[in-house]
Short mmCIF file of C-alpha atoms and ligand atoms in Angstrom, two decimals:
data_model
loop_
_atom_site.label_atom_id
_atom_site.label_comp_id
_atom_site.label_asym_id
_atom_site.label_seq_id
_atom_site.Cartn_x
_atom_site.Cartn_y
_atom_site.Cartn_z
CA MET A 16 16.50 -28.50 -6.62
CA SER A 17 13.22 -27.61 -8.30
CA ALA A 18 13.07 -27.14 -12.06
CA MET A 19 12.76 -23.37 -11.58
CA GLN A 20 15.84 -22.98 -9.38
CA LYS A 21 19.07 -22.01 -11.11
CA PRO A 22 22.30 -23.76 -10.13
CA VAL A 23 24.46 -21.60 -7.87
CA SER A 24 28.17 -21.59 -8.62
CA ALA A 25 30.68 -22.31 -5.86
CA ALA A 26 31.95 -18.75 -6.20
CA ALA A 27 28.46 -17.31 -5.74
CA LEU A 28 28.11 -19.36 -2.57
CA ARG A 29 31.14 -17.57 -1.15
CA ALA A 30 29.39 -14.19 -1.23
CA PRO A 31 28.51 -12.93 2.25
CA GLU A 32 25.32 -14.42 3.61
CA TYR A 33 23.85 -10.94 4.02
CA VAL A 34 24.31 -10.29 0.30
CA ARG A 35 22.87 -13.64 -0.71
CA ALA A 36 19.83 -12.94 1.45
CA ILE A 37 18.93 -9.68 -0.33
CA ALA A 38 15.54 -9.84 -2.03
CA PRO A 39 16.11 -8.33 -5.50
CA TYR A 40 14.53 -4.93 -6.18
CA VAL A 41 11.43 -5.21 -8.35
CA GLY A 42 10.83 -2.06 -10.37
CA GLY A 43 7.88 -0.92 -12.44
CA LYS A 44 7.54 -3.09 -15.53
CA PRO A 45 8.93 -1.43 -18.67
CA ILE A 46 6.40 -0.82 -21.47
CA GLU A 47 8.36 -2.97 -23.92
CA GLU A 48 8.38 -5.92 -21.52
CA VAL A 49 4.61 -5.80 -21.03
CA ALA A 50 4.13 -5.47 -24.79
CA ARG A 51 6.29 -8.57 -25.40
CA GLU A 52 4.74 -10.64 -22.64
CA LEU A 53 1.13 -9.83 -23.42
CA ASN A 54 1.42 -9.34 -27.14
CA LEU A 55 0.27 -5.73 -27.01
CA ASP A 56 1.22 -2.75 -29.16
CA PRO A 57 3.65 -0.71 -27.01
CA ALA A 58 2.10 2.50 -28.36
CA THR A 59 -1.17 1.61 -26.63
CA ILE A 60 0.37 0.95 -23.22
CA ILE A 61 0.50 3.54 -20.46
CA LYS A 62 2.93 3.32 -17.56
CA LEU A 63 1.87 4.69 -14.19
CA ALA A 64 4.28 2.56 -12.20
CA SER A 65 7.48 4.44 -11.41
CA ASN A 66 6.43 7.95 -10.38
CA GLU A 67 7.84 9.57 -13.49
CA ASN A 68 6.71 12.94 -14.83
CA PRO A 69 4.05 12.23 -17.50
CA ARG A 70 5.14 15.37 -19.40
CA GLY A 71 8.75 14.22 -19.76
CA PRO A 72 11.49 16.83 -19.45
CA SER A 73 11.17 20.46 -20.52
CA PRO A 74 12.05 21.32 -24.15
CA LYS A 75 14.93 23.45 -22.83
CA VAL A 76 16.36 20.35 -21.18
CA LEU A 77 16.04 18.29 -24.34
CA ALA A 78 17.93 21.04 -26.22
CA ALA A 79 20.71 20.99 -23.60
CA ILE A 80 20.97 17.20 -23.91
CA ALA A 81 21.30 17.49 -27.70
CA VAL A 82 24.19 19.92 -27.30
CA ALA A 83 25.91 17.73 -24.69
CA ALA A 84 25.47 14.67 -26.91
CA ALA A 85 28.02 16.11 -29.30
CA ASP A 86 30.76 15.55 -26.75
CA VAL A 87 30.23 12.08 -25.34
CA THR A 88 33.78 11.10 -26.29
CA ARG A 89 35.12 12.88 -23.23
CA TYR A 90 34.70 11.68 -19.67
CA PRO A 91 32.25 13.84 -17.75
CA ASP A 92 33.40 16.39 -15.18
CA GLY A 93 33.84 14.09 -12.20
CA ASN A 94 33.33 17.01 -9.83
CA GLY A 95 30.26 18.39 -11.58
CA PHE A 96 31.58 21.94 -11.29
CA ALA A 97 28.86 23.78 -13.23
CA LEU A 98 25.94 21.90 -11.71
CA LYS A 99 27.27 22.19 -8.18
CA ALA A 100 27.81 25.92 -8.70
CA ALA A 101 24.19 26.32 -9.82
CA LEU A 102 22.85 24.20 -6.95
CA SER A 103 25.06 26.06 -4.53
CA SER A 104 23.59 29.43 -5.40
CA ARG A 105 20.07 28.03 -5.56
CA LEU A 106 20.29 26.39 -2.13
CA GLY A 107 22.62 28.79 -0.34
CA VAL A 108 25.20 26.12 0.48
CA ARG A 109 28.83 25.75 -0.57
CA PRO A 110 29.67 23.53 -3.57
CA GLU A 111 31.80 21.34 -1.25
CA GLN A 112 28.59 20.44 0.57
CA ILE A 113 27.06 18.81 -2.50
CA VAL A 114 27.55 15.24 -3.69
CA LEU A 115 26.14 14.35 -7.10
CA GLY A 116 24.78 10.87 -7.66
CA ASN A 117 23.75 8.53 -10.45
CA GLY A 118 20.21 9.15 -9.28
CA SER A 119 19.62 10.07 -5.64
CA ASN A 120 19.60 6.30 -5.12
CA ASP A 121 23.36 6.44 -5.68
CA VAL A 122 23.71 8.99 -2.87
CA LEU A 123 21.69 6.74 -0.55
CA GLU A 124 24.06 3.89 -1.38
CA LEU A 125 27.11 6.07 -0.85
CA VAL A 126 25.88 7.01 2.60
CA THR A 127 25.53 3.37 3.60
CA GLN A 128 28.92 2.61 2.07
CA ALA A 129 30.60 5.40 4.00
CA PHE A 130 28.89 4.87 7.35
CA LEU A 131 27.68 1.30 7.82
CA THR A 132 29.75 -1.70 8.77
CA PRO A 133 28.40 -5.19 9.49
CA GLY A 134 26.39 -5.19 12.69
CA ASP A 135 25.63 -1.45 12.70
CA HIS A 136 22.01 -0.38 12.88
CA ALA A 137 20.05 1.77 10.42
CA VAL A 138 16.61 2.96 11.49
CA TYR A 139 13.73 3.52 9.08
CA SER A 140 9.97 3.33 9.09
CA GLN A 141 7.74 0.48 8.08
CA TYR A 142 6.52 1.20 4.50
CA ALA A 143 9.46 3.55 3.87
CA PHE A 144 11.24 3.57 0.50
CA ILE A 145 12.56 0.06 -0.09
CA VAL A 146 16.09 1.10 -1.00
CA TYR A 147 16.76 1.85 2.69
CA PRO A 148 16.51 -1.79 3.78
CA LEU A 149 18.23 -2.97 0.60
CA ALA A 150 21.22 -0.65 0.94
CA THR A 151 21.46 -1.38 4.66
CA GLN A 152 21.49 -5.13 4.13
CA ALA A 153 24.09 -4.86 1.37
CA ARG A 154 26.52 -3.61 4.05
CA GLY A 155 25.74 -6.42 6.45
CA ALA A 156 24.13 -3.87 8.75
CA LEU A 157 20.89 -4.41 10.57
CA GLY A 158 17.76 -2.56 9.50
CA ILE A 159 15.55 -1.51 12.38
CA GLU A 160 12.07 -1.11 10.96
CA VAL A 161 9.87 1.05 13.16
CA PRO A 162 6.10 0.40 12.94
CA ALA A 163 4.34 3.11 10.96
CA LYS A 164 1.64 5.38 12.36
CA ASP A 165 -1.27 5.91 9.95
CA HIS A 166 0.97 4.54 7.18
CA GLY A 167 3.54 7.28 7.87
CA HIS A 168 6.68 7.78 9.92
CA ASP A 169 6.23 7.66 13.70
CA LEU A 170 9.02 10.04 14.63
CA ASP A 171 8.76 9.50 18.39
CA ALA A 172 9.05 5.75 17.95
CA MET A 173 11.92 6.24 15.51
CA ARG A 174 13.74 8.35 18.07
CA GLU A 175 13.26 5.60 20.63
CA ALA A 176 14.68 3.02 18.23
CA ILE A 177 18.01 4.86 18.11
CA THR A 178 20.64 3.16 20.26
CA PRO A 179 24.42 3.47 20.53
CA ARG A 180 24.62 0.97 17.65
CA THR A 181 22.65 3.24 15.32
CA ARG A 182 24.73 4.93 12.64
CA LEU A 183 21.99 6.02 10.25
CA VAL A 184 18.36 7.09 10.18
CA PHE A 185 16.37 7.37 6.95
CA ILE A 186 13.32 9.58 6.54
CA ALA A 187 11.44 9.89 3.24
CA ASN A 188 9.39 13.08 3.11
CA PRO A 189 7.02 12.70 1.33
CA ASN A 190 7.28 8.95 1.64
CA ASN A 191 7.10 6.50 -1.21
CA PRO A 192 4.91 4.40 -1.55
CA THR A 193 2.43 5.74 1.02
CA GLY A 194 2.53 9.44 0.07
CA THR A 195 2.55 10.47 3.72
CA TRP A 196 4.25 13.73 4.65
CA LEU A 197 5.61 15.36 7.80
CA ALA A 198 5.55 19.11 8.36
CA GLY A 199 8.94 20.82 8.51
CA ASP A 200 8.75 21.71 12.20
CA ALA A 201 8.08 18.07 13.15
CA VAL A 202 11.07 16.93 11.10
CA GLU A 203 13.33 19.60 12.50
CA SER A 204 12.41 18.85 16.09
CA PHE A 205 13.12 15.16 15.42
CA ILE A 206 16.53 16.02 13.98
CA ALA A 207 17.29 18.11 17.07
CA ARG A 208 16.63 15.05 19.24
CA VAL A 209 18.94 12.70 17.33
CA PRO A 210 22.47 12.28 18.70
CA ARG A 211 24.97 14.28 16.64
CA ASP A 212 27.04 11.19 15.77
CA VAL A 213 24.11 9.55 13.99
CA ILE A 214 23.62 10.44 10.32
CA ILE A 215 20.08 11.41 9.31
CA VAL A 216 19.16 11.07 5.64
CA LEU A 217 16.19 13.24 4.78
CA ASP A 218 15.08 11.99 1.37
CA GLU A 219 13.07 14.68 -0.41
CA ALA A 220 12.69 13.02 -3.81
CA TYR A 221 9.09 14.26 -4.08
CA ASN A 222 9.61 17.71 -2.54
CA GLU A 223 8.70 19.61 -5.72
CA PHE A 224 5.17 18.17 -5.67
CA LEU A 225 4.38 19.77 -2.31
CA ASP A 226 2.52 23.06 -2.23
CA PRO A 227 5.18 25.77 -2.09
CA SER A 228 3.86 26.77 1.35
CA ASP A 229 4.67 23.25 2.63
CA GLN A 230 8.20 23.18 1.22
CA VAL A 231 10.88 23.96 3.79
CA ALA A 232 14.49 24.95 3.21
CA SER A 233 15.76 21.87 5.01
CA THR A 234 19.28 22.30 3.61
CA ALA A 235 19.55 25.41 5.80
CA TRP A 236 19.38 23.13 8.87
CA ILE A 237 22.69 21.51 8.00
CA SER A 238 24.76 24.30 9.56
CA ARG A 239 23.06 23.53 12.89
CA TYR A 240 22.91 19.76 12.40
CA PRO A 241 26.06 18.59 10.60
CA ASN A 242 24.78 15.02 10.84
CA LEU A 243 21.94 15.83 8.38
CA ILE A 244 22.02 14.81 4.70
CA VAL A 245 19.23 16.06 2.44
CA THR A 246 18.75 14.22 -0.87
CA HIS A 247 16.95 15.46 -3.99
CA THR A 248 16.43 14.02 -7.44
CA PHE A 249 15.92 15.14 -11.02
CA SER A 250 14.03 11.89 -11.76
CA LYS A 251 10.59 12.99 -10.64
CA ALA A 252 9.33 16.56 -11.15
CA HIS A 253 12.14 17.35 -13.61
CA GLY A 254 11.32 14.29 -15.74
CA LEU A 255 14.87 12.93 -16.04
CA ALA A 256 14.54 9.42 -14.57
CA ALA A 257 16.42 7.68 -17.39
CA LEU A 258 19.45 9.94 -17.15
CA ARG A 259 20.00 9.05 -13.50
CA ILE A 260 20.88 12.18 -11.60
CA GLY A 261 20.28 13.33 -8.05
CA TYR A 262 22.30 14.90 -5.28
CA GLY A 263 22.80 15.13 -1.56
CA VAL A 264 23.52 18.24 0.50
CA MET A 265 25.47 17.80 3.71
CA ASP A 266 28.27 19.09 5.88
CA ALA A 267 31.47 19.42 3.82
CA SER A 268 33.26 16.86 6.02
CA VAL A 269 30.52 14.31 5.30
CA ALA A 270 30.55 15.12 1.57
CA ASP A 271 34.29 14.56 1.57
CA LEU A 272 33.74 11.00 2.84
CA LEU A 273 31.04 10.22 0.29
CA ASN A 274 33.28 11.53 -2.49
CA ARG A 275 35.98 9.09 -1.43
CA VAL A 276 33.74 6.07 -1.88
CA ARG A 277 31.92 7.16 -5.03
CA GLN A 278 33.00 6.25 -8.56
CA PRO A 279 35.06 9.13 -9.97
CA PHE A 280 32.68 9.57 -12.93
CA ASN A 281 29.41 8.47 -11.38
CA VAL A 282 27.28 11.12 -13.14
CA ASN A 283 27.38 11.25 -16.93
CA SER A 284 27.73 14.45 -18.93
CA LEU A 285 24.27 14.35 -20.52
CA ALA A 286 22.74 14.11 -17.07
CA GLN A 287 24.80 17.02 -15.77
CA ALA A 288 23.87 19.24 -18.73
CA ALA A 289 20.22 18.25 -18.46
CA ALA A 290 20.06 18.91 -14.72
CA LEU A 291 21.64 22.32 -15.16
CA ALA A 292 19.01 23.28 -17.74
CA ALA A 293 16.23 21.74 -15.64
CA LEU A 294 17.20 23.85 -12.62
CA ASP A 295 16.77 26.96 -14.73
CA ASP A 296 13.33 26.07 -15.97
CA VAL A 297 11.42 26.94 -12.83
CA GLN A 298 8.18 27.43 -14.75
CA TYR A 299 8.27 23.84 -16.01
CA VAL A 300 8.42 22.45 -12.49
CA GLU A 301 5.61 24.74 -11.41
CA ASP A 302 3.45 23.57 -14.32
CA SER A 303 4.28 19.95 -13.50
CA ARG A 304 3.21 20.52 -9.91
CA ARG A 305 -0.10 21.97 -11.09
CA LEU A 306 -0.68 19.08 -13.51
CA ASN A 307 0.04 16.69 -10.66
CA ARG A 308 -2.31 18.42 -8.24
CA ASN A 309 -5.15 18.39 -10.75
CA GLY A 310 -4.42 14.80 -11.73
CA MET A 311 -4.42 13.78 -8.08
CA ARG A 312 -7.85 15.36 -7.63
CA GLN A 313 -9.08 13.60 -10.75
CA LEU A 314 -7.86 10.23 -9.47
CA GLN A 315 -9.21 10.79 -5.98
CA ALA A 316 -12.64 11.77 -7.30
CA GLY A 317 -12.67 8.84 -9.74
CA LEU A 318 -11.66 6.36 -7.05
CA GLN A 319 -14.28 7.71 -4.72
CA ALA A 320 -16.90 7.29 -7.43
CA LEU A 321 -15.80 3.65 -7.71
CA SER A 322 -15.90 3.30 -3.89
CA VAL A 323 -12.21 2.41 -3.90
CA ARG A 324 -10.23 3.52 -0.87
CA SER A 325 -7.02 5.47 -1.37
CA LEU A 326 -4.56 7.17 0.96
CA PRO A 327 -4.18 10.96 0.87
CA SER A 328 -0.88 11.55 -0.91
CA HIS A 329 1.63 14.40 -1.06
CA GLY A 330 3.62 12.86 -3.91
CA ASN A 331 2.90 12.22 -7.60
CA PHE A 332 1.38 8.82 -6.87
CA ILE A 333 -1.44 7.36 -4.86
CA LEU A 334 -1.94 4.09 -2.98
CA VAL A 335 -5.16 2.37 -3.90
CA GLU A 336 -6.72 -0.45 -1.88
CA VAL A 337 -8.13 -3.29 -3.94
CA GLU A 338 -9.17 -6.63 -2.61
CA ASP A 339 -7.07 -8.90 -4.75
CA ALA A 340 -4.22 -6.70 -5.88
CA LEU A 341 -2.49 -9.39 -7.92
CA THR A 342 -5.56 -10.21 -9.99
CA ILE A 343 -6.42 -6.55 -10.49
CA HIS A 344 -2.81 -5.83 -11.44
CA GLN A 345 -2.85 -8.61 -14.05
CA SER A 346 -6.13 -7.38 -15.44
CA LEU A 347 -4.79 -3.81 -15.69
CA LEU A 348 -1.70 -5.12 -17.50
CA ARG A 349 -3.86 -6.96 -20.01
CA GLN A 350 -5.63 -3.67 -20.61
CA GLY A 351 -2.27 -1.99 -21.25
CA VAL A 352 -2.13 -0.10 -17.95
CA ILE A 353 1.01 -0.63 -15.85
CA VAL A 354 0.79 0.21 -12.15
CA ARG A 355 2.86 -1.02 -9.21
CA PRO A 356 1.95 -3.79 -6.78
CA VAL A 357 3.43 -3.07 -3.35
CA ALA A 358 3.22 -6.47 -1.64
CA ASN A 359 7.01 -6.25 -1.22
CA TYR A 360 6.35 -3.29 1.08
CA GLY A 361 4.04 -5.39 3.23
CA LEU A 362 1.00 -3.85 1.50
CA PRO A 363 -0.45 -6.83 -0.40
CA ALA A 364 -3.92 -5.30 -0.79
CA TRP A 365 -2.71 -2.08 -2.40
CA LEU A 366 -1.52 -0.84 -5.76
CA ARG A 367 0.55 2.30 -6.26
CA VAL A 368 -0.55 4.44 -9.16
CA THR A 369 1.48 7.34 -10.53
CA VAL A 370 -0.49 10.45 -11.43
CA GLY A 371 -0.49 10.70 -15.22
CA THR A 372 -1.91 13.07 -17.78
CA PRO A 373 -5.70 13.63 -17.58
CA ALA A 374 -6.18 11.08 -20.39
CA GLU A 375 -3.95 8.50 -18.66
CA ASN A 376 -5.74 8.97 -15.35
CA GLU A 377 -9.06 8.49 -17.08
CA ARG A 378 -7.79 5.37 -18.79
CA PHE A 379 -6.57 3.92 -15.49
CA LEU A 380 -9.91 4.60 -13.79
CA ALA A 381 -11.83 2.96 -16.63
CA ALA A 382 -9.47 -0.04 -16.61
CA LEU A 383 -9.82 -0.38 -12.85
CA ALA A 384 -13.60 -0.37 -13.15
CA THR A 385 -13.37 -3.11 -15.80
CA ALA A 386 -10.93 -5.12 -13.69
CA ARG A 387 -13.25 -4.98 -10.70
CA ASP A 388 -16.29 -5.88 -12.75
CA SER A 389 -14.61 -8.89 -14.27
CA GLN A 390 -13.35 -9.92 -10.85
CA ALA A 391 -16.89 -9.69 -9.48
CA THR A 392 -18.24 -11.82 -12.29
CA GLY A 393 -15.35 -14.28 -11.93
CA ASP A 394 -14.29 -13.84 -15.53
CA ALA A 395 -10.63 -14.85 -15.38
CA ARG A 396 -9.91 -14.06 -19.02
CA ALA A 397 -11.34 -10.63 -18.90
CA HIS A 398 -9.63 -7.61 -18.75
C1 PLP B 2 11.61 8.20 -1.81
C2 PLP B 2 12.54 7.98 -2.96
N1 PLP B 2 13.82 8.31 -2.80
C3 PLP B 2 14.72 8.13 -3.78
C4 PLP B 2 14.34 7.60 -4.99
C5 PLP B 2 15.41 7.36 -6.00
O1 PLP B 2 15.22 8.05 -7.16
P1 PLP B 2 16.41 8.33 -8.16
O2 PLP B 2 17.50 7.36 -7.90
O3 PLP B 2 15.80 8.17 -9.49
O4 PLP B 2 16.85 9.74 -7.85
C6 PLP B 2 13.02 7.23 -5.21
C7 PLP B 2 12.61 6.63 -6.49
O5 PLP B 2 11.56 6.12 -6.68
C8 PLP B 2 12.09 7.43 -4.16
O6 PLP B 2 10.82 7.08 -4.31
#
């Protein structure tokens, strides 16, 4: 055993091999952690690593949270009556078709819990959101990773990967971390070609950042395709990542199954109150979309000026190709700029950068220029 390895208890060794083999999820580094590790003032650090809304939540949402905070003694409404009612009228589905989650990540987990048993297959694309393979493996199921086309989902190849052993298919649209996006008609025609006893999860975590003309009412497809689950989150455009709230829309019979395996109080009351207020503040989401679009243009222009390649993105983040991503990442950290390496996605030469405020975007671009300069001059200490 090397000095770095921790002893493994006999009990831990009895966990299923497929659980022990899971590579732990590595998230964006928290500001406080970077400040501690690099001896920086947290107030000077910017985080562009987890696709959060740089504006935070709307003031109306903060007011709703303050009101809800007065009653944290009580358990939350385990059925999320008020929020489901609001979502139901917004989306034109019945409340029984909605499952609330502790983040949409929770809904993704619930789907695997309800539908996958060891040996089953789940199909997803290369470079798709990493929770799909993680959640699949946690059930002892087999992830079938379909090679990407132009960094995005190859729907024809994904259809071909479906066999009688396939229980689940995941599609992220737009996809994280690549930012690729599929038009609604392409997604719908794929869904039509999937056998009706295979669940399709259409993960639309970044839907609000699309131009309104590109947004499709995919939840309306569920009446025709009862094997479709559409997931949304309040973590991104609504700026509520820390509260952990998202939801899935599906056939009522599928929702019933997910509700059986979920924790009775999986969504806390502050999150429910905040989401309800966030849904109402349509203008805030629209303004966030505009800020994101302008920030994306700013980043793209700045990267182009630096001759740095990036992928066109439909989300609130952009993949940036740098030669030595680890060194550049370290240099950015030392300059107080946190971005996300994506080597764990099989993209070792890229960094994912969340679109920030204009000032944050500017700061990232300047830090990147410094990082590249110091790399070129071989100055290891530099920023
Ligand atoms: C594609 C995609 N789906 C789902 C999620 C989960 O988000 P949350 O659990 O915060 O709703 C993320 C978060 O980064 C994501 O990128």
